Every structure is written in structure tokens, then in C-alpha cells.
Short mmCIF file of C-alpha atoms in Angstrom, two decimals:
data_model
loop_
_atom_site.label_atom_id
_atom_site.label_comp_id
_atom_site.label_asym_id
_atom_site.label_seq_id
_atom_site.Cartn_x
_atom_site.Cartn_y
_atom_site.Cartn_z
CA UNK P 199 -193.40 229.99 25.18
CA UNK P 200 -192.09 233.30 23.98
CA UNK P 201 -194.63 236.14 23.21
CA UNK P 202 -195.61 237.04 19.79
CA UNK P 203 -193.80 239.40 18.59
CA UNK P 204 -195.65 241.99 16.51
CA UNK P 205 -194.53 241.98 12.80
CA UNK P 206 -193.14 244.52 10.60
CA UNK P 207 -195.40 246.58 8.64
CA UNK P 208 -195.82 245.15 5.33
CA UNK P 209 -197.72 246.80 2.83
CA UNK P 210 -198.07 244.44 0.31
CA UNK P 211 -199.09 241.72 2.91
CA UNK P 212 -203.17 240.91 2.17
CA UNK P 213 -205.95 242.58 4.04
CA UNK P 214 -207.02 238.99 6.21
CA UNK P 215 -202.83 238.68 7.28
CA UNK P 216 -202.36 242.33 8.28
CA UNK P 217 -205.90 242.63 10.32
CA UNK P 218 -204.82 240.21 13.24
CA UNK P 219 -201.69 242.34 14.44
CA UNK P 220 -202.34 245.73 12.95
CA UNK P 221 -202.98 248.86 14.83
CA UNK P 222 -206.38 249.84 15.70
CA UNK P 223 -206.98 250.95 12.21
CA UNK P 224 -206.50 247.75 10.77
CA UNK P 225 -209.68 246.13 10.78
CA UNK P 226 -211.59 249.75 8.85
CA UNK P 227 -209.17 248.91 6.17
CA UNK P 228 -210.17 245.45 5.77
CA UNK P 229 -213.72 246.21 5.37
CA UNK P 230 -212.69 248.60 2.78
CA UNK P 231 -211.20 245.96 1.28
CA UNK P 232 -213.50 243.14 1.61
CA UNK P 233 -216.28 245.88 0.07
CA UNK P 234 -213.86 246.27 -3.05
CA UNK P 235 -213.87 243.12 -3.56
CA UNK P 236 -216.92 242.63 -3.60
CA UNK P 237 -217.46 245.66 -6.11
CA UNK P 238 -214.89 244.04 -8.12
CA UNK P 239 -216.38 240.63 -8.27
CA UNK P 240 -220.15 242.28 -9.05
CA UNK P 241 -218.39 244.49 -11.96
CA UNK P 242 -216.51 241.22 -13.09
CA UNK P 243 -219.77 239.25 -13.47
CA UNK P 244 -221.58 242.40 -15.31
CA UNK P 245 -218.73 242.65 -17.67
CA UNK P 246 -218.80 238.78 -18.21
CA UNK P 247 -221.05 238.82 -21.77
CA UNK P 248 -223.03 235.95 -21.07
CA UNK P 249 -224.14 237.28 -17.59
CA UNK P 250 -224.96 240.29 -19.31
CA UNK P 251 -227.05 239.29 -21.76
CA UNK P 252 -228.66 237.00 -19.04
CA UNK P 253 -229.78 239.63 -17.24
CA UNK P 254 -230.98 241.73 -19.32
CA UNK P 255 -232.95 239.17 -20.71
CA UNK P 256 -234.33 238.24 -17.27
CA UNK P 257 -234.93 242.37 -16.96
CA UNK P 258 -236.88 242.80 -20.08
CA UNK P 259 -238.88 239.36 -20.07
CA UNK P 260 -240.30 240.03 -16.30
CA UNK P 261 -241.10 243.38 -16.99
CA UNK P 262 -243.20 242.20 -20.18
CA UNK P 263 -244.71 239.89 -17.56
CA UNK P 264 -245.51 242.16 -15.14
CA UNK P 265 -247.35 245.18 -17.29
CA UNK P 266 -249.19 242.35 -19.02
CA UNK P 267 -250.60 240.94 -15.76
CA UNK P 268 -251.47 244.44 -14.25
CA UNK P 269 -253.31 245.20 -17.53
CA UNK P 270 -255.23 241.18 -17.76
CA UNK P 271 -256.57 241.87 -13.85
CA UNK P 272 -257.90 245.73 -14.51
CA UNK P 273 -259.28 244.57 -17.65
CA UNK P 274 -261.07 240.90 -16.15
CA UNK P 275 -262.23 243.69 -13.23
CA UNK P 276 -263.32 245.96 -15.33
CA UNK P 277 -265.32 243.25 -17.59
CA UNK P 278 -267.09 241.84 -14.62
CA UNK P 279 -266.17 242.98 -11.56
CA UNK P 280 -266.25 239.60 -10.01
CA UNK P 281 -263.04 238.24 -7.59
CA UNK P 282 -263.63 235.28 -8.67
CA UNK P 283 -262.89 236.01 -12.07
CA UNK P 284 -259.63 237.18 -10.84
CA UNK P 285 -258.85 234.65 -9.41
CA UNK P 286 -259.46 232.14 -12.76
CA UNK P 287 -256.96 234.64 -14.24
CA UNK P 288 -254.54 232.23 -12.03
CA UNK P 289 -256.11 229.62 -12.34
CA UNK P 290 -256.06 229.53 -15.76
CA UNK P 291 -252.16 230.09 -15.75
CA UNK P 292 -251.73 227.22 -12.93
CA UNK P 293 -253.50 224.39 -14.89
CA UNK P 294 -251.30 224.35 -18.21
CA UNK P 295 -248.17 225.16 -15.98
CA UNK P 296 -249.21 221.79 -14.10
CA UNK P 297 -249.82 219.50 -16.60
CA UNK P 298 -246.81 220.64 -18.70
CA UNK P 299 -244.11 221.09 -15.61
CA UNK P 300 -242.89 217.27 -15.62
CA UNK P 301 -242.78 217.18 -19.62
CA UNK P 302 -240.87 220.59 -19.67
CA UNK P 303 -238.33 219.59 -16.89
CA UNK P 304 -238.05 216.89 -19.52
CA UNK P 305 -237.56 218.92 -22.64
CA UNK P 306 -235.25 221.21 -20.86
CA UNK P 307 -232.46 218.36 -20.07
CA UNK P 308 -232.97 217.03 -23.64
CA UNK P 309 -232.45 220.32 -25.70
CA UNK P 310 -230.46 223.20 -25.47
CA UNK P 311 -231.73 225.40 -22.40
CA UNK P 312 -231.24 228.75 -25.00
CA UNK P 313 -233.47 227.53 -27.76
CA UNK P 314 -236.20 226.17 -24.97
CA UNK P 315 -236.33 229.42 -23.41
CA UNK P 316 -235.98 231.23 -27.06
CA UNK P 317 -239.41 229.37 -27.92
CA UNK P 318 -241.06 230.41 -25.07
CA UNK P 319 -240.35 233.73 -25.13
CA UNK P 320 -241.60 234.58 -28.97
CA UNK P 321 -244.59 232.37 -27.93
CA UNK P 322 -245.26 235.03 -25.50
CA UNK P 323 -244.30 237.82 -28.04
CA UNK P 324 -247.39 236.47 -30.38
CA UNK P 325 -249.65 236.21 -27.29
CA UNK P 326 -249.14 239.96 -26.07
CA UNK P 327 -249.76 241.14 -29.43
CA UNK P 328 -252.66 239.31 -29.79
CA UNK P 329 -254.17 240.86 -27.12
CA UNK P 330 -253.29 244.07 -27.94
CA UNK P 331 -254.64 244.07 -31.29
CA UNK P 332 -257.60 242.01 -30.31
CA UNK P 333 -257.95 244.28 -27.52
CA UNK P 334 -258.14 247.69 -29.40
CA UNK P 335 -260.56 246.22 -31.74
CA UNK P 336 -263.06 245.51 -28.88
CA UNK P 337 -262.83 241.67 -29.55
CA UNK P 338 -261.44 240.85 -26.28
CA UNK P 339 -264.00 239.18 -23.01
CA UNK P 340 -263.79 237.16 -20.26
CA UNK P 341 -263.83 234.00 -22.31
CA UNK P 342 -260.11 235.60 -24.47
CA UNK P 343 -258.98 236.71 -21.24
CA UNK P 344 -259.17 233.22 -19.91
CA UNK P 345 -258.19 231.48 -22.70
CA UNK P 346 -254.77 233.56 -23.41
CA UNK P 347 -253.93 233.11 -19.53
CA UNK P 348 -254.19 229.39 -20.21
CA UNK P 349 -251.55 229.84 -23.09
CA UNK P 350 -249.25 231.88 -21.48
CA UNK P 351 -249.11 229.68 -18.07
CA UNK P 352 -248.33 226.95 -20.74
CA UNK P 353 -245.30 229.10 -22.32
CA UNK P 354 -243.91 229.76 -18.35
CA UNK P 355 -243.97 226.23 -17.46
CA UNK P 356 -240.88 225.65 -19.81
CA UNK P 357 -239.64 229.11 -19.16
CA UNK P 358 -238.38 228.88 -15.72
CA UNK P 359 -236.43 225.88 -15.94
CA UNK P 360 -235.35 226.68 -19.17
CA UNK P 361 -234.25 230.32 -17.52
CA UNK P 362 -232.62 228.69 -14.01
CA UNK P 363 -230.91 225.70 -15.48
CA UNK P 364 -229.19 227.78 -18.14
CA UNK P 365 -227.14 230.35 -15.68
CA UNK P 366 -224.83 227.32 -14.18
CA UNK P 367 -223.93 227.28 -17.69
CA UNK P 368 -223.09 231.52 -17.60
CA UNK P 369 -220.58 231.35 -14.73
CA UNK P 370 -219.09 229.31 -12.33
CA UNK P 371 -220.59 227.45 -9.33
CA UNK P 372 -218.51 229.23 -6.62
CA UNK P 373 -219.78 232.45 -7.75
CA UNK P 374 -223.55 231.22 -8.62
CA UNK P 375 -224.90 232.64 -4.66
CA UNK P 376 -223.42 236.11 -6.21
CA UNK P 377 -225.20 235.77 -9.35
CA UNK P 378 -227.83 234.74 -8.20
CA UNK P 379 -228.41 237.87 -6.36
CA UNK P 380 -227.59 240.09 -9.14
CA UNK P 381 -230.01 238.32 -11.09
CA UNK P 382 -232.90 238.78 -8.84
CA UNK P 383 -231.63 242.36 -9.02
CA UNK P 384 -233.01 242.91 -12.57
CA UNK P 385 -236.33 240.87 -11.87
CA UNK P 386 -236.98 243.19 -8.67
CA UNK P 387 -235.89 245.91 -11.10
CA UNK P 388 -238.47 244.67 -13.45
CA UNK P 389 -241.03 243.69 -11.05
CA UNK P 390 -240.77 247.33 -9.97
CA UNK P 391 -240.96 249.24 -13.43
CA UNK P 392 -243.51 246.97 -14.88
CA UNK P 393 -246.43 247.02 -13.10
CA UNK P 394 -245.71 251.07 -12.53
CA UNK P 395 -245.60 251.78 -16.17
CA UNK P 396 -248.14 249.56 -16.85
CA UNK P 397 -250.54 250.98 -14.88
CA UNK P 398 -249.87 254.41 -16.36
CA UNK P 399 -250.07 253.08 -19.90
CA UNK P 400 -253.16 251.90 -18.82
CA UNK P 401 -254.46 255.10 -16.49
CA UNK P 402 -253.28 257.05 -20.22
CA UNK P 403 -255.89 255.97 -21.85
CA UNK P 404 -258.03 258.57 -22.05
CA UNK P 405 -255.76 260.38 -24.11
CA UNK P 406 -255.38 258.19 -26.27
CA UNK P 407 -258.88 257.26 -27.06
CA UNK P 408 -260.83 259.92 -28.32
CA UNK P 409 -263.94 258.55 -27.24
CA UNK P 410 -263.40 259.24 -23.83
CA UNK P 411 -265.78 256.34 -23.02
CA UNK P 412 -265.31 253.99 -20.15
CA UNK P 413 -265.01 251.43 -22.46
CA UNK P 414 -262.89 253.16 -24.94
CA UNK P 415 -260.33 254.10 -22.46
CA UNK P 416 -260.16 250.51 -21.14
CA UNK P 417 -259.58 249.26 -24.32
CA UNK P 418 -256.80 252.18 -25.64
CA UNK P 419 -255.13 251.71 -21.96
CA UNK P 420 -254.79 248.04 -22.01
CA UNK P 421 -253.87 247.61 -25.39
CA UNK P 422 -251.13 250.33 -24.88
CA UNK P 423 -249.81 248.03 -22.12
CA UNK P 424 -250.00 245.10 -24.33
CA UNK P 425 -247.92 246.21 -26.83
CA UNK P 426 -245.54 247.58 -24.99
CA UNK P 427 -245.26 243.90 -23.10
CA UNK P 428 -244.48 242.56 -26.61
CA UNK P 429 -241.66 244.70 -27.42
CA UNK P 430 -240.07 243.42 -23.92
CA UNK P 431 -240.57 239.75 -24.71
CA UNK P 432 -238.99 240.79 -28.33
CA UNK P 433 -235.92 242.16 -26.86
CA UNK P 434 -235.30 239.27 -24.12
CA UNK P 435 -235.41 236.92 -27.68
CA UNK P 436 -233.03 238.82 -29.07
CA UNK P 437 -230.51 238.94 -25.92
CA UNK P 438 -231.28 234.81 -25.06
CA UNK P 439 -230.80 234.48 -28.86
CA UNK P 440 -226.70 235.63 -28.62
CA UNK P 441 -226.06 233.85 -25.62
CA UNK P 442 -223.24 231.40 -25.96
CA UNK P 443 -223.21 229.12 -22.82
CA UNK P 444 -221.12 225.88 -21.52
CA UNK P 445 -222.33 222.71 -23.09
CA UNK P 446 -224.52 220.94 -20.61
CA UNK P 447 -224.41 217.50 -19.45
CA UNK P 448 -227.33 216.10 -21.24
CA UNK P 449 -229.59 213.06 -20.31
CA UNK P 450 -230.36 210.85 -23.38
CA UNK P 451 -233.24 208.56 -21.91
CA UNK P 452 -236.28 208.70 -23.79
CA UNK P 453 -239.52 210.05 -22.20
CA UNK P 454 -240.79 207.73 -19.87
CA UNK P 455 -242.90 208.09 -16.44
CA UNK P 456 -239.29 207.56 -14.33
CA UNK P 457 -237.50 210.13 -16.50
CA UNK P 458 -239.97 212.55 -16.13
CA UNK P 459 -240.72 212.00 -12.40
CA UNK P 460 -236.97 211.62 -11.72
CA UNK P 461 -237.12 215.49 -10.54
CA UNK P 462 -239.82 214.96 -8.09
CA UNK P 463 -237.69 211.84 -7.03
CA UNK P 464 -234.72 213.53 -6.09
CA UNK P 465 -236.29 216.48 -4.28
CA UNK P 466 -238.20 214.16 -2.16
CA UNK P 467 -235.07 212.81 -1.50
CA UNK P 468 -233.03 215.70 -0.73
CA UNK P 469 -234.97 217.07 2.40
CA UNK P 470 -234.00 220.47 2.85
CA UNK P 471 -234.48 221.46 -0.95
CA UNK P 472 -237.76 219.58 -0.28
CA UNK P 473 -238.40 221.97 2.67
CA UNK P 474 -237.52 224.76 1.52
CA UNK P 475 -238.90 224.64 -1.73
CA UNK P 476 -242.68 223.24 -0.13
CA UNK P 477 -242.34 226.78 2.48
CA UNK P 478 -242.24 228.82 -0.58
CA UNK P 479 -245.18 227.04 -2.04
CA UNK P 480 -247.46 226.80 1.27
CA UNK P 481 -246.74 230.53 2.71
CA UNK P 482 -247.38 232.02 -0.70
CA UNK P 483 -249.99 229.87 -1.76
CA UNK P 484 -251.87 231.10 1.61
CA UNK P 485 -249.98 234.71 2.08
CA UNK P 486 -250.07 236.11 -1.17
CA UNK P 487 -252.49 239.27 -2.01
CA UNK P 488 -251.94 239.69 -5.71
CA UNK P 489 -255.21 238.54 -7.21
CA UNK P 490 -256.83 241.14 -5.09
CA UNK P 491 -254.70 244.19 -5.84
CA UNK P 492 -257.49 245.46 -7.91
CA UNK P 493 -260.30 245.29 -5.23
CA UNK P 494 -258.31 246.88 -2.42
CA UNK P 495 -256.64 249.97 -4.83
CA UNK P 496 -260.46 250.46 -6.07
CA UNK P 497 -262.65 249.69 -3.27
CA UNK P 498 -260.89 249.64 -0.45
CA UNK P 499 -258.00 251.99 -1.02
CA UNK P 500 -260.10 254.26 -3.40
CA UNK P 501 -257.76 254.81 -6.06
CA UNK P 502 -257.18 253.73 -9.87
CA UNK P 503 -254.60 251.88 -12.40
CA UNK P 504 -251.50 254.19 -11.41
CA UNK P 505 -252.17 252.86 -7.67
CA UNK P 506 -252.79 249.22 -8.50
CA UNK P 507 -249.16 249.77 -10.57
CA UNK P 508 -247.58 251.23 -7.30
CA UNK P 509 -248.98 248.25 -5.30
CA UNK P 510 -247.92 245.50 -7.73
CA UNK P 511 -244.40 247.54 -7.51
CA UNK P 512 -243.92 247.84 -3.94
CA UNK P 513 -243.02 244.09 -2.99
CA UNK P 514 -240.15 244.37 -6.04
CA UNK P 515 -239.18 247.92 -4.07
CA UNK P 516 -238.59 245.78 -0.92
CA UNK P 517 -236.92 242.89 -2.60
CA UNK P 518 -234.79 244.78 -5.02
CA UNK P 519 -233.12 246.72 -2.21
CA UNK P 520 -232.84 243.23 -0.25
CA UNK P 521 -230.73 241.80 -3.43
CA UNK P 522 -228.71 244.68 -3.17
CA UNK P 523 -227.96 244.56 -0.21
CA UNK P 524 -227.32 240.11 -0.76
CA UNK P 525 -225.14 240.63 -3.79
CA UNK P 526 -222.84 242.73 -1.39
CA UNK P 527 -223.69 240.41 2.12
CA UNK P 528 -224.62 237.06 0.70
CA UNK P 529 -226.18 235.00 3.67
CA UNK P 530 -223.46 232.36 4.18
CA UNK P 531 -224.58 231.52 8.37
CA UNK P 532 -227.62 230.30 10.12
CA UNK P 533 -229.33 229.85 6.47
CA UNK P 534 -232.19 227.95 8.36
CA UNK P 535 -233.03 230.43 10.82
CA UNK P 536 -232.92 233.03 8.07
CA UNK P 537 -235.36 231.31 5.49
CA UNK P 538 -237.84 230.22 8.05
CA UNK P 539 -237.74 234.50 10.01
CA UNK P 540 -238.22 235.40 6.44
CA UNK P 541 -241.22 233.84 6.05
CA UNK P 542 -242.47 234.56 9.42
CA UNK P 543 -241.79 238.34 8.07
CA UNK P 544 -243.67 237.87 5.26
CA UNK P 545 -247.02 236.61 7.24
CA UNK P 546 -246.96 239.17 9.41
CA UNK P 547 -246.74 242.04 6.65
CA UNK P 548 -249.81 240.75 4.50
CA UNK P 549 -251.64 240.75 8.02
CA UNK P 550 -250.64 244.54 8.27
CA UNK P 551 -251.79 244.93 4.65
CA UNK P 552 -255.09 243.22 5.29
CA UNK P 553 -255.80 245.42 8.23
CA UNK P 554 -254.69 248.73 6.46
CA UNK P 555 -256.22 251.52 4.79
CA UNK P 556 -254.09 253.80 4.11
CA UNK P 557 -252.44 253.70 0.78
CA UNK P 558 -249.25 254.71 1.86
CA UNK P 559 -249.04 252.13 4.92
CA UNK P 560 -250.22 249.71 2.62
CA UNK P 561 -247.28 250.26 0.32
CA UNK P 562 -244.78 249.78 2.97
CA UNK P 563 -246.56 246.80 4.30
CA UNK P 564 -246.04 245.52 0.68
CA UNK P 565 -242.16 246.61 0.33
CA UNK P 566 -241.41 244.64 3.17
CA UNK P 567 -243.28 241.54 2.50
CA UNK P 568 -241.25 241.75 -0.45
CA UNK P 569 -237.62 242.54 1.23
CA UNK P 570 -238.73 238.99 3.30
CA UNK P 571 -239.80 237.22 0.64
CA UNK P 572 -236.11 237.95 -1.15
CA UNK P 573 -234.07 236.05 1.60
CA UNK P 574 -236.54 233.13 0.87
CA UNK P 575 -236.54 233.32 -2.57
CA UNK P 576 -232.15 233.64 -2.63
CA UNK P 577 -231.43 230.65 0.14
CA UNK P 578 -234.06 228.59 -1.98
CA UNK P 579 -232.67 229.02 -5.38
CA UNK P 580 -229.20 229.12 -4.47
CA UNK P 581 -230.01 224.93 -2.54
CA UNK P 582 -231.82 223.99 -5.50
CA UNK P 583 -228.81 224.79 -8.20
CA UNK P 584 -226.02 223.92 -5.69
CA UNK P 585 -227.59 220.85 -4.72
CA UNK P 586 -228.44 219.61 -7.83
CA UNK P 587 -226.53 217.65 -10.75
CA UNK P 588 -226.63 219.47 -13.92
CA UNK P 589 -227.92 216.96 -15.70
CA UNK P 590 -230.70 216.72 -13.45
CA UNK P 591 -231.05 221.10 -13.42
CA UNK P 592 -233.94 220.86 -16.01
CA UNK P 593 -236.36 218.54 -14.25
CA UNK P 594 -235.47 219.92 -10.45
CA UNK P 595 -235.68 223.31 -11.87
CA UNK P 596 -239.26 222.50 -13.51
CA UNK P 597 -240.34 220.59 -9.86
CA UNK P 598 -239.15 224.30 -8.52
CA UNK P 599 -241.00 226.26 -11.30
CA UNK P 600 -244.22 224.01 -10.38
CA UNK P 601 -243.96 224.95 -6.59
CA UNK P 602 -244.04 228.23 -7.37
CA UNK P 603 -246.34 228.35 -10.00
CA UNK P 604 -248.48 226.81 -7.56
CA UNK P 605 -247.90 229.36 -4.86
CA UNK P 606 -248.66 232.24 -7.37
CA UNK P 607 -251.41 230.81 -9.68
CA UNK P 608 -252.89 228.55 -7.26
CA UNK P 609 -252.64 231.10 -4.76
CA UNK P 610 -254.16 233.96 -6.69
CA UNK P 611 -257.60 231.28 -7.04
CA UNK P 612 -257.36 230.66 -3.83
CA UNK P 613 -257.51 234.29 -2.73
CA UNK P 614 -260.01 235.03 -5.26
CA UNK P 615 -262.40 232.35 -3.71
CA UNK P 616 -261.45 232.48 -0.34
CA UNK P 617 -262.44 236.53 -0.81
CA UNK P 618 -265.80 235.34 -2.77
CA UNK P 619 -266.59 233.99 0.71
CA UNK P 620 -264.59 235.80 3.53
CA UNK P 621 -263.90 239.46 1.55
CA UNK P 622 -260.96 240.92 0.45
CA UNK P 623 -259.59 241.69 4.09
CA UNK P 624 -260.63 238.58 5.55
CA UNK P 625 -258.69 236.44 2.70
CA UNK P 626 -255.74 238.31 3.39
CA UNK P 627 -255.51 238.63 6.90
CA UNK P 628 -255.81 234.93 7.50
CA UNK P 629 -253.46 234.10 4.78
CA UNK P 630 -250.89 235.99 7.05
CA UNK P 631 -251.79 233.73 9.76
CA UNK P 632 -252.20 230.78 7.77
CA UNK P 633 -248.38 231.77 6.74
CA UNK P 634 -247.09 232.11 10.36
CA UNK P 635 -248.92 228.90 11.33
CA UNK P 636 -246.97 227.29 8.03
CA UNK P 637 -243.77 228.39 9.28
CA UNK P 638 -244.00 227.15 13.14
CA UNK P 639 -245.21 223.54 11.06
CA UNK P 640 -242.12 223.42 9.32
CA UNK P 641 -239.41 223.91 11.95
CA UNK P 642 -240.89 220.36 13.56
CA UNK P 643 -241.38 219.29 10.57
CA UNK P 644 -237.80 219.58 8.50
CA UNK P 645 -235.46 219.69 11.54
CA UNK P 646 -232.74 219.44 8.72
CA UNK P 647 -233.72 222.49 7.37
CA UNK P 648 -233.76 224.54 10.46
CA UNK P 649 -230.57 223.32 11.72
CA UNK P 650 -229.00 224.20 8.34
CA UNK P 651 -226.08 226.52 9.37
CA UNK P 652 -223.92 227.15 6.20
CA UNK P 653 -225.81 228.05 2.74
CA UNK P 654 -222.93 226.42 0.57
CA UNK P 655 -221.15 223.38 1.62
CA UNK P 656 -218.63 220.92 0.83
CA UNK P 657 -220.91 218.62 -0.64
CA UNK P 658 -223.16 221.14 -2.15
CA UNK P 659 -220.28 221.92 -4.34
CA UNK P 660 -220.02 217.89 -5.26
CA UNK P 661 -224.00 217.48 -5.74
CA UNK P 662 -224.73 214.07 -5.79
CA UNK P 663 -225.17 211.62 -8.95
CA UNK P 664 -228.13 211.62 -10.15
CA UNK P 665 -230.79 208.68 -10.92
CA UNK P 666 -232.10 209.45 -14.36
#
């Protein structure tokens, strides 16, 4: 057989044909080229209006979340002091979120994924204002505290399978990885901002209350913060509120107890959604250090709100720059032995965190547990919505939403109690291990799961019929 013969230089020819017989120079200007684009296909989904007004809900909404939870923790601690009053702060948010994640899941396939998540969000506009105004009038204790944290973990059980199931609907399935990553963009975005301007709305006020009372500034801080978290809410309303997405494939079964456990059906079904989704729940509901942000920046760290806002923000510091860097270098190889090292990760950073006390190596410890906890949280999401029918998005969404509900919430009462008993340190050092000892479980465990090579497949872009 003759030898190749190199081939005319072609300009015009594309990037992938040119690269195999170029000169040496060839394969710099294909990565230029692969990296526009990529830029081109991120600018394409920003322009896209839906998208846009997608993420900027998902932007404004966490960040509401996130300055309202900095300012409910200080405010519990600074009522009473206790851990385990922290930790009912979760709990509180877990219980509603549990009984209500089968019948949302429900709701969501029924009605139109906008309007579900449109009620959700002014439900949580008329909560944060509540508390601000009930706050600044000195009428707010444990027992309000409590009892609005029940309300609002009811709201978020239909708001995050309202929120997932509706961006299939925004753009199209071969571009949803992408998306996906841009999306967790503005919550790490959000995650970040929050919690630091809460805490200096909060650390503020002194100068705004001219009492300059411990109590008084409490109150003129945290109602500050509440406020502001109901103007966010407001304005992800108004951006859900113009969205115009696909129609969705609907179920019309009436409520029953197989329609509304068909969700928990098919992820027990589908194994590696079912592994990957129970990692999440298990090394979170053991790793995570939230709850007790407030003991270690006061106690342990010695400093105030404007450090508890830098520690809530340093995990979203980690896992913002992580989605950056997976909106350009989406993980499309060894997805298993990604998910499962980025977990590992994630123990061993709390570990570090427990042990620390230094503020500063604290805040890295947290900015990587973070950047770890991205991979998991992109692989996972992007299974769940590839693997799923769309009729079926609603109720595997809500069966998502519940696992992690019950990783945060769950986990913030468990770290609350287990701290009641062990310490702050001691809860969060053998979370960490508790999370490595998870993740060596699970590879014997879901072999499927740790095998899995390719993130998107064939047949994850055919998901399977449901059973509704």
C-alpha cells in the first residue's frame, strides 16, 4: 500500500480534518478553536432569552436563600446559644420538605413547572418579609424562628423540582451538560454573594440601630438581611414570571399512592441515578459543617457575622470556579471515577476544617470542599435529567430534591446533635471520615456506577418510557 500522501493546505478545511496531517502547529490551532467554540456555544446559551431569565432567576432566588439562612442561624445563636437549636433550624426545614416531596413531584408533572415555581417563590417573598418586620419589632424567638423554617422547607420542596424539571424545557438536551454548568455558575455566584453580604447587613447593625444594644443591633442587622432576601425572591418572580418554555409532556393520572411513588420507582430502578443520587445524600448528610458555622467563626475561630458570611461563601468560591472551569471542560470520561474522587475530596477537606484553627486555612479547607462537591453535584444532575423521561422530570426531580434536602436539613440536625454530644470539632471531623468510609461502601456497592465511563450516552439521550 502506497504512503499517505500529505494534503494540500486548505484553509477552509475544519479544525478536527486539518489537525491529523498539519505541521507541528496544527494541533495549538485546534485548541484555539475548540476554546471558541466553546465561548461561542456559552455566549449562544446566555443570549438564548429563556436561559437568561433562568439564570438570573436561579441567581437572585439562591442568594435570597442564602442571606436569609446566615441571618436565621446568628439570630437562633444569638437567642440561645444552644447547637441544638441550630440544628432544629434544619430540622424544621427537612420535615415539611419530606412530607410534601412525593405530593410536589406530583404537582410539578400536573401543572405548568413556571407557575409551580412562581408560587413558591412569592410564598417565600411573604415569609422574608415577615421576618423582617416581625424581626425589627422585637416579636421574633425561637418558637417564630422555628416555625417560619418549617414554612419555608415547605415552599423548597416544590421549588427544586419545579426549578430542575423546567430547564429541559429552556434548551435542548444535547446542550443540557453545558447548561447545566452555567447554571450552577449563578447559584455558586449566589451562594458566594449571599451569605457575604448577609453577614455584613447583619455585622451593620450597629449603625443602624441607635440603641447600640446587643439586642438592638441583632434585631436592626437581621432584619436588614431579611429584607433585602425579599427583594431577591421578588425579582426571581418577576424573571420566572416572563419565561416562555416548551410545552411539557404532561401526566394526566390522578393522585394516587403509584403516581406519586412512581419517582421513587424508577430511581430504584435505574441504579446509577440511584447511586449517585444516595452518595450525595449519605456524604453530605454525614460531611456537611453548615449548622455549625456559627460556633466555629465565634468560638472557635473568634470572629463575628462578616466571618460566618466568608465561611458560608467559601464552598460557593470553590464550586463557582469548578463550574467555570466545567462549562468550558465538561466531564465527558471516567464519570464514575470522577463522582466517587469527588467525594473522597470532599471528606477529606471537612476533616482539615475540623482540625483547623486558623481562619484563613479554614476558608480554603471550605473552597475546596466546595470545588469537590461541584463535580458531584454536575455528574449527578446532568444523570438524573438525561436519564429521565420528561414526563417523569417532576417526580424524579422531587425524589432528587428530597435526597438533598435530606443531606442538608437532615444533615444540619445531625451535626447539631452529634456536636451536642461530641463538640463542634468532633462532629465534623468524623463526618469527614464517615464521608470517606461512605465512598469506599459505594464502589462495592454500585459497581455500575463506578464502571460508568461516558457521562452522556446513547441511551441517555433515548431515556426510557416511563411507568406512570
Amino acid at each position: 500500500m502506497n504512503p499517505p500522501q500529505p494534503p494540500s493546505p486548505r484553509p477552509h478545511l475544519p479544525a478536527d480534518a486539518v489537525d491529523t496531517a498539519a505541521p507541528a502547529a496544527a494541533p495549538g490551532h485546534t485548541a484555539l478553536a475548540e476554546l471558541a467554540e466553546e465561548a461561542r456555544a456559552e455566549v449562544t446559551l446566555l443570549r438564548h432569552p429563556g436561559f437568561r431569565r433562568f439564570w438570573l432567576s436561579r441567581l437572585s432566588s439562591t442568594a435570597a436563600g442564602q442571606m436569609l439562612m446566615v441571618a436565621l442561624g446568628w439570630q437562633m445563636y444569638d437567642l440561645t446559644a444552644s447547637a441544638w437549636d441550630l440544628g432544629l433550624v434544619g430540622l424544621a426545614q427537612f420535615v415539611p420538605a419530606l412530607l410534601l416531596a412525593l405530593p410536589a413531584g406530583h404537582v410539578v408533572d400536573r401543572h405548568p413547572r413556571q407557575r409551580v415555581l412562581a408560587g413558591v417563590l412569592l410564598a417565600q417573598v411573604l415569609v422574608a418579609t415577615l421576618l423582617s418586620v416581625a424581626t425589627a419589632q422585637g416579636a421574633l424567638g425561637r418558637g417564630g424562628v422555628l416555625a417560619l423554617s418549617m414554612v419555608l422547607g415547605a415552599a423548597r420542596a416544590f421549588q427544586m423540582p419545579a426549578s430542575q424539571a423546567l430547564l429541559p424545557l429552556l434548551v435542548e438536551l444535547a446542550v443540557l451538560p453545558r447548561a447545566l454548568a452555567l447554571s450552577s455558575v449563578a447559584l455558586q455566584g449566589a451562594i458566594i454573594a449571599g451569605p457575604a453580604l448577609g453577614g455584613a447587613l447583619y455585622a451593620a447593625g450597629s449603625w443602624l440601630d441607635a440603641s447600640h444594644t446587643s439586642a438592638g443591633t441583632a434585631a436592626a442587622g437581621a432584619a436588614a438581611v431579611y429584607a433585602m432576601s425579599a427583594l431577591g425572591f421578588a425579582i426571581s418572580l418577576w424573571a420566572v414570571w416572563g419565561l416562555r418554555p416548551r410545552p411539557a409532556q404532561q401526566h394526566k393520572e390522578p393522585a394516587s399512592l403509584a403516581t406519586l411513588s412512581a419517582g421513587l420507582g424508577f430511581v430504584w430502578r435505574q441504579k446509577v441515578v440511584l447511586g449517585a443520587v444516595s452518595l450525595d445524600l449519605f456524604a453530605v448528610l454525614l460531611g456537611g459543617a453548615t449548622a455549625l458555622l456559627p460556633i466555629f467563626a465565634r468560638d472557635i475561630l473568634a470572629t463575628g457575622p462578616q466571618g460566618l458570611g466568608l465561611l458560608r461563601a467559601a464552598p460557593a468560591a470553590g464550586a463557582l470556579a469548578m463550574s467555570l472551569w466545567l462549562a468550558r471542560r465538561p466531564i465527558e470520561r471516567h464519570t464514575g471515577a470522577w463522582l466517587l474522587g469527588s467525594v473522597a475530596v470532599f471528606g477529606l477537606t471537612m476533616v482539615a476544617f475540623g482540625l483547623s484553627r486558623w481562619f484563613w486555612l479554614s476558608l480554603a479547607a471550605l473552597a475546596v470542599s466546595g470545588a469537590a462537591d461541584m463535580v458531584s453535584v454536575v455528574i449527578r444532575q446532568t444523570l438524573v435529567q438525561l436519564e429521565t423521561p420528561d414526563a417523569m422530570r417532576g417526580r424524579v426531580s422531587a425524589v432528587n430534591g428530597l435526597f438533598i434536602g435530606a443531606s442538608n436539613q437532615l444533615g444540619e440536625f445531625e451535626s447539631g446533635a452529634t456536636a451536642a454530644l461530641l463538640g463542634p470539632v468532633g462532629s465534623v471531623v468524623s463526618g469527614g471520615i464517615g464521608t470517606l468510609l461512605v465512598v469506599l461502601t459505594w464502589i462495592r456497592l454500585f459497581p455500575a456506577l463506578s464502571r460508568r465511563d461516558r457521562l452522556v450516552t446513547p441511551d441517555s439521550r433515548h431515556p426510557p418510557t416511563s411507568q406512570q
